Amino acid sequence: MILKAKVYSKVFAFKDLKEVMSKANEEKSGDELVGIAATSASERVAAKLVLSNLTLEDIYNNPVIPYEEDEVTRAIYDGLNLRIYHEIKSWTVGYLREYILEHKTTGDALAHISRGLTSEMIAAVAKLMSTMDLVYGSKKMRIQSHCNTTLGVPGTLAFRCQPNHPTDSVEGMLAALKEGLSYGSGDAVIGINPVEDNVETVTRLLETVKNFMMKWEIPTQNCVLAHVTTQMKAIEKGAPVDLVFQSIAGTQKANDAFGVNKAILDEAFALVQRKGTATGPNLMYFETGQGSEVSLDAHLGVDMMTLEARTYGYARNYRPFMTNNVSGFIGPETIYSGREVLRADLEDLFMGKLHGLPMGIAPCYTNHMKADQNDQEMGTLLCAMAGSNFFMGVAGGDDVMLSYQDTSFHDDASTREILGLRPLPEFEKWLEKMGILENGLLTERAGDPSIFDK
């Protein structure tokens, strides 16, 4: 591998692929914090030049974390289609970018080659892309999945209704849920983050939502975002679970800190297949985000974007129903500004989809970041244009339990209307039956949660 490039009159040399990947990344405060970011724009350009000329075989032969040392690396390599890899291994990263952006290259063609791409290859090509490149490349790929309903149907945009409550109050949760549904949010999933991670709380919330879904005949999925082992215990005790959730990361060390590994995920997937309440076959929900490995001191000298791609490589082995990032959730130590989070959201959407994942985005931020609602709305619209399968739906856009900002129920409805998108088909029929939606637009009845009290 040639690991040096000349920019103007200066030659930049890099010691290995891991350093090239780190230096080629766009500005991120987390990479700067751990001392692996490019120190100048010229060095970043030099790293991109080097990266563009490397072959996919170069990257295959040099994983950023060795196969023998890391479970995530093993999951990525063991799940690779070697026949497809050998068809394309002589491509340079620069050529892969051109292939993806060529107007003749279809989503089906990208789905084919994706099975022969490691996560580092996918991260590498994303590092060479501009904002418009990422939107254009993402737009080509439409990934569908099915739990009780089908996510990713062309012309649709779904939302996770997130009725969190700071005390796990069933009444408070139901109040937020009714408001969200009244605005047409909730077709991706009704997903609750519990304050108390125990079997009793998880079971109570699952049963409450499932009973509400059955009473009102709502075509969607339920999920409580507790630790996967808590959900497994709830399933064993008879709790009605459609989707099993878990946060995952791009290194074994970070996943150890999350209390999860491949054996646990394998067991959870098998359990929900046997005892879950959904139709399937896609029964897992993963949440990720650039920076988790930095916050856990588990990055191993690898940049945040590459680690995020590795997270998707880990996830695709479980054929999830939905995956989304929360890259703006940790704060300024990993993602500092609105510009950084917007870039991360587009990178994550593109990389997730090129892994074959049914990808959604949480264009979120926290109050101690240099970001605001305008940044979030720009990110939402760009990711919606790029074909995000879903976003979040949070009352007032401010999660009262997790204390961060995300897309509101009003944002959900506005984004659909601006871009001419519809709810998932089954959910749209239900909204029409309830008088909430007519001809793809909200009616005067929309936004009135009292319709569920009659």
Short mmCIF file of C-alpha atoms in Angstrom, two decimals:
data_model
loop_
_atom_site.label_atom_id
_atom_site.label_comp_id
_atom_site.label_asym_id
_atom_site.label_seq_id
_atom_site.Cartn_x
_atom_site.Cartn_y
_atom_site.Cartn_z
CA MET A 1 0.00 0.00 0.00
CA ILE A 2 1.18 3.53 -0.79
CA LEU A 3 0.43 5.47 2.37
CA LYS A 4 1.71 8.93 1.46
CA ALA A 5 0.54 11.81 -0.71
CA LYS A 6 1.80 15.26 -1.64
CA VAL A 7 -0.44 18.29 -1.17
CA TYR A 8 1.07 21.47 -2.52
CA SER A 9 4.73 21.19 -1.52
CA LYS A 10 4.31 18.99 1.54
CA VAL A 11 4.39 15.20 1.66
CA PHE A 12 2.11 13.54 4.22
CA ALA A 13 2.94 9.99 5.26
CA PHE A 14 0.72 7.68 7.30
CA LYS A 15 1.85 4.66 9.27
CA ASP A 16 -1.10 2.33 8.55
CA LEU A 17 -4.65 2.08 7.22
CA LYS A 18 -6.14 2.92 10.60
CA GLU A 19 -4.38 6.28 10.59
CA VAL A 20 -5.40 6.97 6.98
CA MET A 21 -9.05 6.26 7.88
CA SER A 22 -8.88 8.53 10.93
CA LYS A 23 -7.20 11.42 9.13
CA ALA A 24 -9.59 11.17 6.14
CA ASN A 25 -12.62 11.62 8.38
CA GLU A 26 -14.49 14.92 8.44
CA GLU A 27 -14.07 17.06 11.54
CA LYS A 28 -15.52 15.45 14.66
CA SER A 29 -14.78 16.60 18.20
CA GLY A 30 -14.50 13.02 19.48
CA ASP A 31 -11.69 12.19 17.07
CA GLU A 32 -9.93 15.40 18.09
CA LEU A 33 -10.42 14.59 21.77
CA VAL A 34 -8.56 11.28 21.48
CA GLY A 35 -5.86 12.74 19.24
CA ILE A 36 -6.45 10.85 15.99
CA ALA A 37 -8.02 13.55 13.79
CA ALA A 38 -6.28 15.34 10.93
CA THR A 39 -4.39 18.38 12.21
CA SER A 40 -5.05 20.47 9.11
CA ALA A 41 -7.23 20.58 6.01
CA SER A 42 -4.19 19.68 3.93
CA GLU A 43 -3.54 16.54 5.95
CA ARG A 44 -7.21 15.57 5.60
CA VAL A 45 -7.01 16.00 1.82
CA ALA A 46 -3.80 13.94 1.70
CA ALA A 47 -5.46 11.13 3.65
CA LYS A 48 -8.45 11.17 1.28
CA LEU A 49 -6.07 10.99 -1.72
CA VAL A 50 -4.31 7.98 -0.22
CA LEU A 51 -7.61 6.33 0.66
CA SER A 52 -9.06 6.84 -2.81
CA ASN A 53 -6.18 4.90 -4.38
CA LEU A 54 -6.29 1.92 -2.03
CA THR A 55 -8.04 -1.22 -3.26
CA LEU A 56 -10.82 -3.04 -1.48
CA GLU A 57 -8.37 -5.91 -1.10
CA ASP A 58 -5.98 -3.61 0.76
CA ILE A 59 -8.75 -2.82 3.22
CA TYR A 60 -9.86 -6.45 3.50
CA ASN A 61 -6.31 -7.49 4.40
CA ASN A 62 -5.94 -4.76 7.03
CA PRO A 63 -8.97 -4.59 9.35
CA VAL A 64 -8.63 -1.70 11.78
CA ILE A 65 -8.98 -4.17 14.66
CA PRO A 66 -7.52 -7.66 14.09
CA TYR A 67 -9.87 -10.62 13.56
CA GLU A 68 -8.30 -12.59 16.40
CA GLU A 69 -8.80 -9.76 18.91
CA ASP A 70 -12.34 -8.56 18.34
CA GLU A 71 -15.76 -10.22 18.09
CA VAL A 72 -17.16 -7.41 15.93
CA THR A 73 -14.42 -7.93 13.35
CA ARG A 74 -15.14 -11.65 13.31
CA ALA A 75 -18.88 -11.05 12.82
CA ILE A 76 -18.17 -8.73 9.88
CA TYR A 77 -15.75 -11.09 8.14
CA ASP A 78 -17.65 -14.29 8.87
CA GLY A 79 -20.81 -12.82 7.36
CA LEU A 80 -19.14 -11.65 4.14
CA ASN A 81 -20.04 -13.13 0.75
CA LEU A 82 -16.57 -14.05 -0.48
CA ARG A 83 -17.66 -14.74 -4.04
CA ILE A 84 -18.92 -11.18 -4.43
CA TYR A 85 -15.88 -9.80 -2.61
CA HIS A 86 -13.54 -11.52 -5.08
CA GLU A 87 -15.51 -9.99 -7.98
CA ILE A 88 -14.79 -6.47 -6.75
CA LYS A 89 -11.62 -6.72 -4.63
CA SER A 90 -9.46 -5.00 -7.28
CA TRP A 91 -11.66 -1.87 -7.24
CA THR A 92 -10.14 1.20 -5.66
CA VAL A 93 -12.13 3.11 -3.07
CA GLY A 94 -12.27 5.99 -5.53
CA TYR A 95 -13.78 3.73 -8.19
CA LEU A 96 -16.32 2.38 -5.70
CA ARG A 97 -17.48 5.95 -5.09
CA GLU A 98 -17.83 6.56 -8.83
CA TYR A 99 -19.75 3.30 -9.22
CA ILE A 100 -22.18 4.20 -6.45
CA LEU A 101 -22.82 7.69 -7.86
CA GLU A 102 -23.08 6.59 -11.52
CA HIS A 103 -26.66 7.29 -12.58
CA LYS A 104 -26.90 3.85 -14.21
CA THR A 105 -26.10 2.05 -10.95
CA THR A 106 -29.35 0.89 -9.36
CA GLY A 107 -30.32 0.11 -5.81
CA ASP A 108 -30.40 -3.60 -6.70
CA ALA A 109 -26.81 -3.36 -7.96
CA LEU A 110 -25.74 -1.74 -4.71
CA ALA A 111 -27.57 -4.40 -2.71
CA HIS A 112 -25.58 -7.03 -4.62
CA ILE A 113 -22.10 -5.59 -4.04
CA SER A 114 -22.89 -4.67 -0.41
CA ARG A 115 -22.74 -8.35 0.51
CA GLY A 116 -19.08 -8.36 -0.51
CA LEU A 117 -18.11 -5.16 1.31
CA THR A 118 -16.62 -5.09 4.80
CA SER A 119 -17.63 -2.26 7.09
CA GLU A 120 -14.25 -0.55 6.70
CA MET A 121 -14.75 -0.48 2.91
CA ILE A 122 -18.14 1.16 3.37
CA ALA A 123 -16.72 3.71 5.81
CA ALA A 124 -13.84 4.42 3.44
CA VAL A 125 -16.03 5.29 0.48
CA ALA A 126 -18.31 7.45 2.64
CA LYS A 127 -15.25 9.49 3.70
CA LEU A 128 -14.76 10.51 0.06
CA MET A 129 -18.34 11.76 -0.34
CA SER A 130 -19.80 15.24 -0.08
CA THR A 131 -23.16 16.01 1.49
CA MET A 132 -24.94 15.73 -1.86
CA ASP A 133 -23.05 12.52 -2.66
CA LEU A 134 -24.32 10.95 0.56
CA VAL A 135 -27.91 12.03 -0.11
CA TYR A 136 -27.78 10.85 -3.74
CA GLY A 137 -26.19 7.50 -2.87
CA SER A 138 -28.57 6.87 0.02
CA LYS A 139 -31.61 7.73 -2.06
CA LYS A 140 -30.88 4.85 -4.44
CA MET A 141 -31.16 2.23 -1.72
CA ARG A 142 -34.58 1.26 -0.36
CA ILE A 143 -34.33 -1.42 2.32
CA GLN A 144 -37.55 -3.14 3.41
CA SER A 145 -38.24 -5.24 6.49
CA HIS A 146 -41.32 -6.79 8.08
CA CYS A 147 -42.38 -7.25 11.69
CA ASN A 148 -46.17 -6.81 11.95
CA THR A 149 -46.08 -4.22 9.15
CA THR A 150 -43.60 -3.53 6.35
CA LEU A 151 -41.05 -0.74 6.82
CA GLY A 152 -39.41 0.95 3.84
CA VAL A 153 -42.29 0.88 1.37
CA PRO A 154 -41.56 3.35 -1.48
CA GLY A 155 -43.26 6.70 -1.02
CA THR A 156 -43.61 6.29 2.74
CA LEU A 157 -41.98 7.79 5.83
CA ALA A 158 -42.60 6.13 9.18
CA PHE A 159 -42.07 7.29 12.76
CA ARG A 160 -41.32 5.72 16.09
CA CYS A 161 -43.73 7.15 18.64
CA GLN A 162 -41.60 7.63 21.76
CA PRO A 163 -43.91 8.34 24.72
CA ASN A 164 -41.26 8.29 27.45
CA HIS A 165 -42.12 9.40 30.98
CA PRO A 166 -39.70 10.42 33.77
CA THR A 167 -41.38 8.14 36.35
CA ASP A 168 -42.56 5.35 34.02
CA SER A 169 -46.12 6.49 34.71
CA VAL A 170 -48.53 4.46 32.60
CA GLU A 171 -50.98 7.36 32.56
CA GLY A 172 -48.30 9.82 31.45
CA MET A 173 -47.01 7.45 28.81
CA LEU A 174 -50.52 6.88 27.44
CA ALA A 175 -51.15 10.63 27.27
CA ALA A 176 -48.06 11.12 25.07
CA LEU A 177 -48.90 8.03 23.03
CA LYS A 178 -52.41 9.27 22.27
CA GLU A 179 -51.08 12.65 21.17
CA GLY A 180 -48.47 11.04 18.93
CA LEU A 181 -50.98 8.73 17.28
CA SER A 182 -53.35 11.63 16.75
CA TYR A 183 -50.67 13.29 14.59
CA GLY A 184 -49.99 10.09 12.62
CA SER A 185 -46.81 9.11 14.47
CA GLY A 186 -46.20 5.50 15.51
CA ASP A 187 -46.28 3.35 12.38
CA ALA A 188 -42.63 2.26 12.71
CA VAL A 189 -42.99 1.24 16.35
CA ILE A 190 -44.34 2.39 19.70
CA GLY A 191 -41.02 2.33 21.55
CA ILE A 192 -40.59 3.38 25.18
CA ASN A 193 -37.34 4.02 27.07
CA PRO A 194 -37.97 2.92 30.66
CA VAL A 195 -36.46 4.72 33.63
CA GLU A 196 -36.29 1.52 35.69
CA ASP A 197 -34.67 -1.41 33.88
CA ASN A 198 -36.45 -4.32 35.55
CA VAL A 199 -38.79 -7.07 34.46
CA GLU A 200 -41.82 -5.66 36.28
CA THR A 201 -41.61 -2.20 34.68
CA VAL A 202 -40.83 -3.59 31.24
CA THR A 203 -43.72 -6.06 31.42
CA ARG A 204 -46.17 -3.40 32.61
CA LEU A 205 -45.27 -1.05 29.75
CA LEU A 206 -45.33 -3.82 27.14
CA GLU A 207 -48.73 -5.08 28.27
CA THR A 208 -50.17 -1.56 28.42
CA VAL A 209 -49.09 -0.73 24.87
CA LYS A 210 -50.10 -4.12 23.47
CA ASN A 211 -53.56 -3.87 25.07
CA PHE A 212 -53.96 -0.35 23.66
CA MET A 213 -52.90 -1.56 20.20
CA MET A 214 -55.42 -4.41 20.33
CA LYS A 215 -58.27 -2.23 21.62
CA TRP A 216 -57.85 0.33 18.84
CA GLU A 217 -56.67 -2.21 16.22
CA ILE A 218 -53.47 -0.26 15.55
CA PRO A 219 -51.22 -1.91 12.94
CA THR A 220 -47.75 -1.38 14.38
CA GLN A 221 -45.13 -2.91 16.71
CA ASN A 222 -44.42 -2.54 20.43
CA CYS A 223 -41.00 -2.37 22.09
CA VAL A 224 -39.56 -1.33 25.46
CA LEU A 225 -35.94 -0.27 25.14
CA ALA A 226 -34.57 -1.91 28.27
CA HIS A 227 -31.40 -3.99 28.29
CA VAL A 228 -31.76 -7.06 26.10
CA THR A 229 -31.39 -9.44 29.05
CA THR A 230 -34.26 -7.72 30.89
CA GLN A 231 -36.45 -8.08 27.82
CA MET A 232 -35.52 -11.76 27.55
CA LYS A 233 -36.59 -12.36 31.14
CA ALA A 234 -39.88 -10.55 30.43
CA ILE A 235 -40.49 -12.72 27.36
CA GLU A 236 -39.85 -15.88 29.39
CA LYS A 237 -42.48 -14.68 31.88
CA GLY A 238 -45.02 -14.18 29.10
CA ALA A 239 -44.71 -10.46 28.30
CA PRO A 240 -45.99 -9.55 24.79
CA VAL A 241 -42.88 -8.50 22.83
CA ASP A 242 -42.89 -7.68 19.11
CA LEU A 243 -39.35 -6.30 18.84
CA VAL A 244 -36.26 -6.98 20.96
CA PHE A 245 -34.04 -3.92 21.36
CA GLN A 246 -30.38 -3.39 22.15
CA SER A 247 -27.80 -0.62 21.83
CA ILE A 248 -24.62 -1.89 20.17
CA ALA A 249 -21.20 -0.52 19.28
CA GLY A 250 -18.28 -1.07 16.92
CA THR A 251 -15.76 -2.77 19.22
CA GLN A 252 -15.99 -5.79 21.48
CA LYS A 253 -14.68 -3.65 24.35
CA ALA A 254 -17.56 -1.17 23.96
CA ASN A 255 -20.14 -3.96 23.71
CA ASP A 256 -18.70 -5.48 26.86
CA ALA A 257 -19.39 -2.15 28.57
CA PHE A 258 -22.97 -2.36 27.25
CA GLY A 259 -23.22 -5.83 28.76
CA VAL A 260 -23.85 -7.54 25.45
CA ASN A 261 -22.10 -9.95 23.10
CA LYS A 262 -22.89 -12.16 20.14
CA ALA A 263 -23.96 -15.09 22.29
CA ILE A 264 -26.54 -12.95 24.11
CA LEU A 265 -27.85 -11.44 20.88
CA ASP A 266 -28.05 -14.89 19.29
CA GLU A 267 -30.06 -16.13 22.26
CA ALA A 268 -32.36 -13.08 22.21
CA PHE A 269 -33.04 -13.46 18.49
CA ALA A 270 -33.85 -17.15 18.89
CA LEU A 271 -36.09 -16.41 21.88
CA VAL A 272 -38.19 -13.72 20.18
CA GLN A 273 -38.55 -16.00 17.16
CA ARG A 274 -40.01 -18.70 19.44
CA LYS A 275 -41.98 -16.67 21.97
CA GLY A 276 -42.46 -13.18 20.54
CA THR A 277 -45.85 -11.79 19.51
CA ALA A 278 -44.96 -10.39 16.06
CA THR A 279 -45.36 -11.92 12.62
CA GLY A 280 -41.72 -11.44 11.63
CA PRO A 281 -39.31 -12.43 10.20
CA ASN A 282 -37.50 -9.21 11.24
CA LEU A 283 -37.67 -9.01 15.02
CA MET A 284 -34.67 -7.00 16.26
CA TYR A 285 -34.23 -3.26 16.82
CA PHE A 286 -30.74 -1.77 17.16
CA GLU A 287 -29.71 1.73 18.17
CA THR A 288 -26.23 3.06 17.52
CA GLY A 289 -24.36 6.35 17.30
CA GLN A 290 -20.98 7.83 16.50
CA GLY A 291 -19.02 8.42 19.68
CA SER A 292 -20.20 5.69 22.04
CA GLU A 293 -16.81 3.96 21.86
CA VAL A 294 -15.02 7.25 22.67
CA SER A 295 -17.27 7.91 25.66
CA LEU A 296 -16.48 4.40 26.96
CA ASP A 297 -12.72 4.65 26.23
CA ALA A 298 -13.17 1.67 23.92
CA HIS A 299 -12.29 3.17 20.52
CA LEU A 300 -8.89 1.45 20.24
CA GLY A 301 -7.51 4.33 18.18
CA VAL A 302 -10.15 4.00 15.44
CA ASP A 303 -12.18 7.02 14.29
CA MET A 304 -15.84 7.32 15.24
CA MET A 305 -17.23 7.03 11.72
CA THR A 306 -15.38 3.79 10.97
CA LEU A 307 -16.52 2.34 14.29
CA GLU A 308 -20.10 3.28 13.44
CA ALA A 309 -19.81 1.39 10.16
CA ARG A 310 -18.49 -1.63 12.07
CA THR A 311 -21.58 -1.42 14.29
CA TYR A 312 -23.75 -1.83 11.20
CA GLY A 313 -21.67 -4.80 10.08
CA TYR A 314 -22.35 -6.37 13.46
CA ALA A 315 -26.08 -5.61 13.24
CA ARG A 316 -26.72 -6.98 9.77
CA ASN A 317 -26.17 -10.55 10.94
CA TYR A 318 -29.53 -10.34 12.77
CA ARG A 319 -31.66 -9.02 9.88
CA PRO A 320 -33.22 -6.31 12.09
CA PHE A 321 -36.59 -4.71 11.49
CA MET A 322 -35.13 -1.29 12.25
CA THR A 323 -31.85 0.40 13.07
CA ASN A 324 -31.23 4.03 13.90
CA ASN A 325 -28.43 6.27 15.08
CA VAL A 326 -28.45 8.73 17.97
CA SER A 327 -25.13 10.36 17.08
CA GLY A 328 -26.12 13.72 18.58
CA PHE A 329 -27.17 12.25 21.92
CA ILE A 330 -23.85 12.00 23.77
CA GLY A 331 -22.85 15.64 23.51
CA PRO A 332 -20.02 18.01 22.55
CA GLU A 333 -17.21 15.67 23.60
CA THR A 334 -18.05 13.47 20.59
CA ILE A 335 -20.24 15.62 18.28
CA TYR A 336 -19.74 19.32 18.99
CA SER A 337 -21.84 21.31 16.54
CA GLY A 338 -24.90 21.22 14.35
CA ARG A 339 -22.68 20.87 11.31
CA GLU A 340 -20.95 17.82 12.80
CA VAL A 341 -24.19 16.08 13.72
CA LEU A 342 -25.71 16.79 10.31
CA ARG A 343 -22.68 15.22 8.61
CA ALA A 344 -22.78 12.25 11.00
CA ASP A 345 -26.48 11.67 10.31
CA LEU A 346 -25.93 11.56 6.55
CA GLU A 347 -22.88 9.31 6.92
CA ASP A 348 -24.79 6.96 9.20
CA LEU A 349 -27.79 6.76 6.89
CA PHE A 350 -25.62 6.00 3.85
CA MET A 351 -23.41 3.47 5.65
CA GLY A 352 -26.36 1.71 7.25
CA LYS A 353 -28.21 1.37 3.97
CA LEU A 354 -25.12 0.15 2.11
CA HIS A 355 -24.90 -2.57 4.77
CA GLY A 356 -28.45 -3.56 3.78
CA LEU A 357 -30.04 -2.26 6.99
CA PRO A 358 -33.54 -0.75 7.22
CA MET A 359 -32.12 2.51 8.48
CA GLY A 360 -33.75 5.37 10.33
CA ILE A 361 -32.24 8.52 11.80
CA ALA A 362 -32.62 10.42 15.05
CA PRO A 363 -31.37 13.91 14.08
CA CYS A 364 -31.09 14.76 17.75
CA TYR A 365 -28.99 17.10 19.86
CA THR A 366 -28.48 18.03 23.50
CA ASN A 367 -28.65 21.48 25.05
CA HIS A 368 -24.91 21.61 25.81
CA MET A 369 -23.98 21.17 22.12
CA LYS A 370 -23.47 24.05 19.71
CA ALA A 371 -26.62 23.06 17.84
CA ASP A 372 -30.23 24.15 17.71
CA GLN A 373 -33.60 23.36 16.19
CA ASN A 374 -32.62 24.83 12.82
CA ASP A 375 -29.74 22.34 12.56
CA GLN A 376 -32.07 19.52 13.52
CA GLU A 377 -34.67 20.51 10.94
CA MET A 378 -32.05 20.74 8.19
CA GLY A 379 -30.81 17.29 9.14
CA THR A 380 -34.34 15.91 9.17
CA LEU A 381 -35.18 17.22 5.70
CA LEU A 382 -31.87 16.12 4.16
CA CYS A 383 -32.16 12.62 5.64
CA ALA A 384 -35.79 12.39 4.54
CA MET A 385 -34.73 13.37 1.01
CA ALA A 386 -32.05 10.66 1.26
CA GLY A 387 -34.68 8.03 2.01
CA SER A 388 -34.54 7.51 5.76
CA ASN A 389 -37.06 4.79 6.62
CA PHE A 390 -38.16 6.51 9.81
CA PHE A 391 -37.56 9.22 12.41
CA MET A 392 -38.57 9.64 16.05
CA GLY A 393 -41.76 11.22 17.34
CA VAL A 394 -41.36 13.03 20.67
CA ALA A 395 -43.96 15.24 22.36
CA GLY A 396 -42.92 18.86 21.78
CA GLY A 397 -39.61 17.65 20.35
CA ASP A 398 -38.19 17.52 23.91
CA ASP A 399 -37.87 14.14 25.59
CA VAL A 400 -38.80 14.75 29.23
CA MET A 401 -37.13 11.55 30.41
CA LEU A 402 -33.88 11.48 28.40
CA SER A 403 -33.45 15.29 28.32
CA TYR A 404 -32.56 15.76 24.67
CA GLN A 405 -34.17 17.25 21.57
CA ASP A 406 -35.53 15.18 18.69
CA THR A 407 -38.20 15.36 15.98
CA SER A 408 -41.65 16.24 17.32
CA PHE A 409 -45.03 14.88 16.31
CA HIS A 410 -45.54 18.16 14.40
CA ASP A 411 -42.18 17.71 12.61
CA ASP A 412 -43.29 14.22 11.59
CA ALA A 413 -46.46 15.46 9.94
CA SER A 414 -44.71 18.46 8.32
CA THR A 415 -41.92 16.35 6.82
CA ARG A 416 -44.40 13.98 5.23
CA GLU A 417 -46.40 16.87 3.77
CA ILE A 418 -43.37 18.80 2.48
CA LEU A 419 -41.99 15.79 0.61
CA GLY A 420 -45.28 14.19 -0.40
CA LEU A 421 -44.68 11.05 1.66
CA ARG A 422 -47.30 8.85 3.32
CA PRO A 423 -47.51 6.67 6.43
CA LEU A 424 -47.01 2.92 6.05
CA PRO A 425 -49.99 1.55 4.07
CA GLU A 426 -51.68 -0.40 6.87
CA PHE A 427 -51.25 2.52 9.28
CA GLU A 428 -52.59 5.02 6.75
CA LYS A 429 -55.78 2.98 6.39
CA TRP A 430 -56.12 2.99 10.18
CA LEU A 431 -55.56 6.77 10.35
CA GLU A 432 -58.27 7.24 7.71
CA LYS A 433 -60.64 4.99 9.67
CA MET A 434 -59.99 7.10 12.76
CA GLY A 435 -60.62 10.32 10.82
CA ILE A 436 -57.08 11.56 11.45
CA LEU A 437 -55.94 11.48 7.83
CA GLU A 438 -57.67 12.11 4.51
CA ASN A 439 -56.02 11.99 1.08
CA GLY A 440 -52.61 11.92 2.72
CA LEU A 441 -53.20 15.07 4.81
CA LEU A 442 -54.14 15.54 8.45
CA THR A 443 -57.74 16.47 9.15
CA GLU A 444 -59.10 18.93 11.71
CA ARG A 445 -59.48 15.98 14.04
CA ALA A 446 -55.71 15.42 14.04
CA GLY A 447 -53.84 16.49 17.15
CA ASP A 448 -56.80 15.72 19.43
CA PRO A 449 -55.77 12.89 21.78
CA SER A 450 -59.25 12.86 23.33
CA ILE A 451 -60.48 10.80 20.38
CA PHE A 452 -59.02 7.80 22.23
CA ASP A 453 -61.05 8.57 25.35
CA LYS A 454 -64.42 8.19 23.64
#
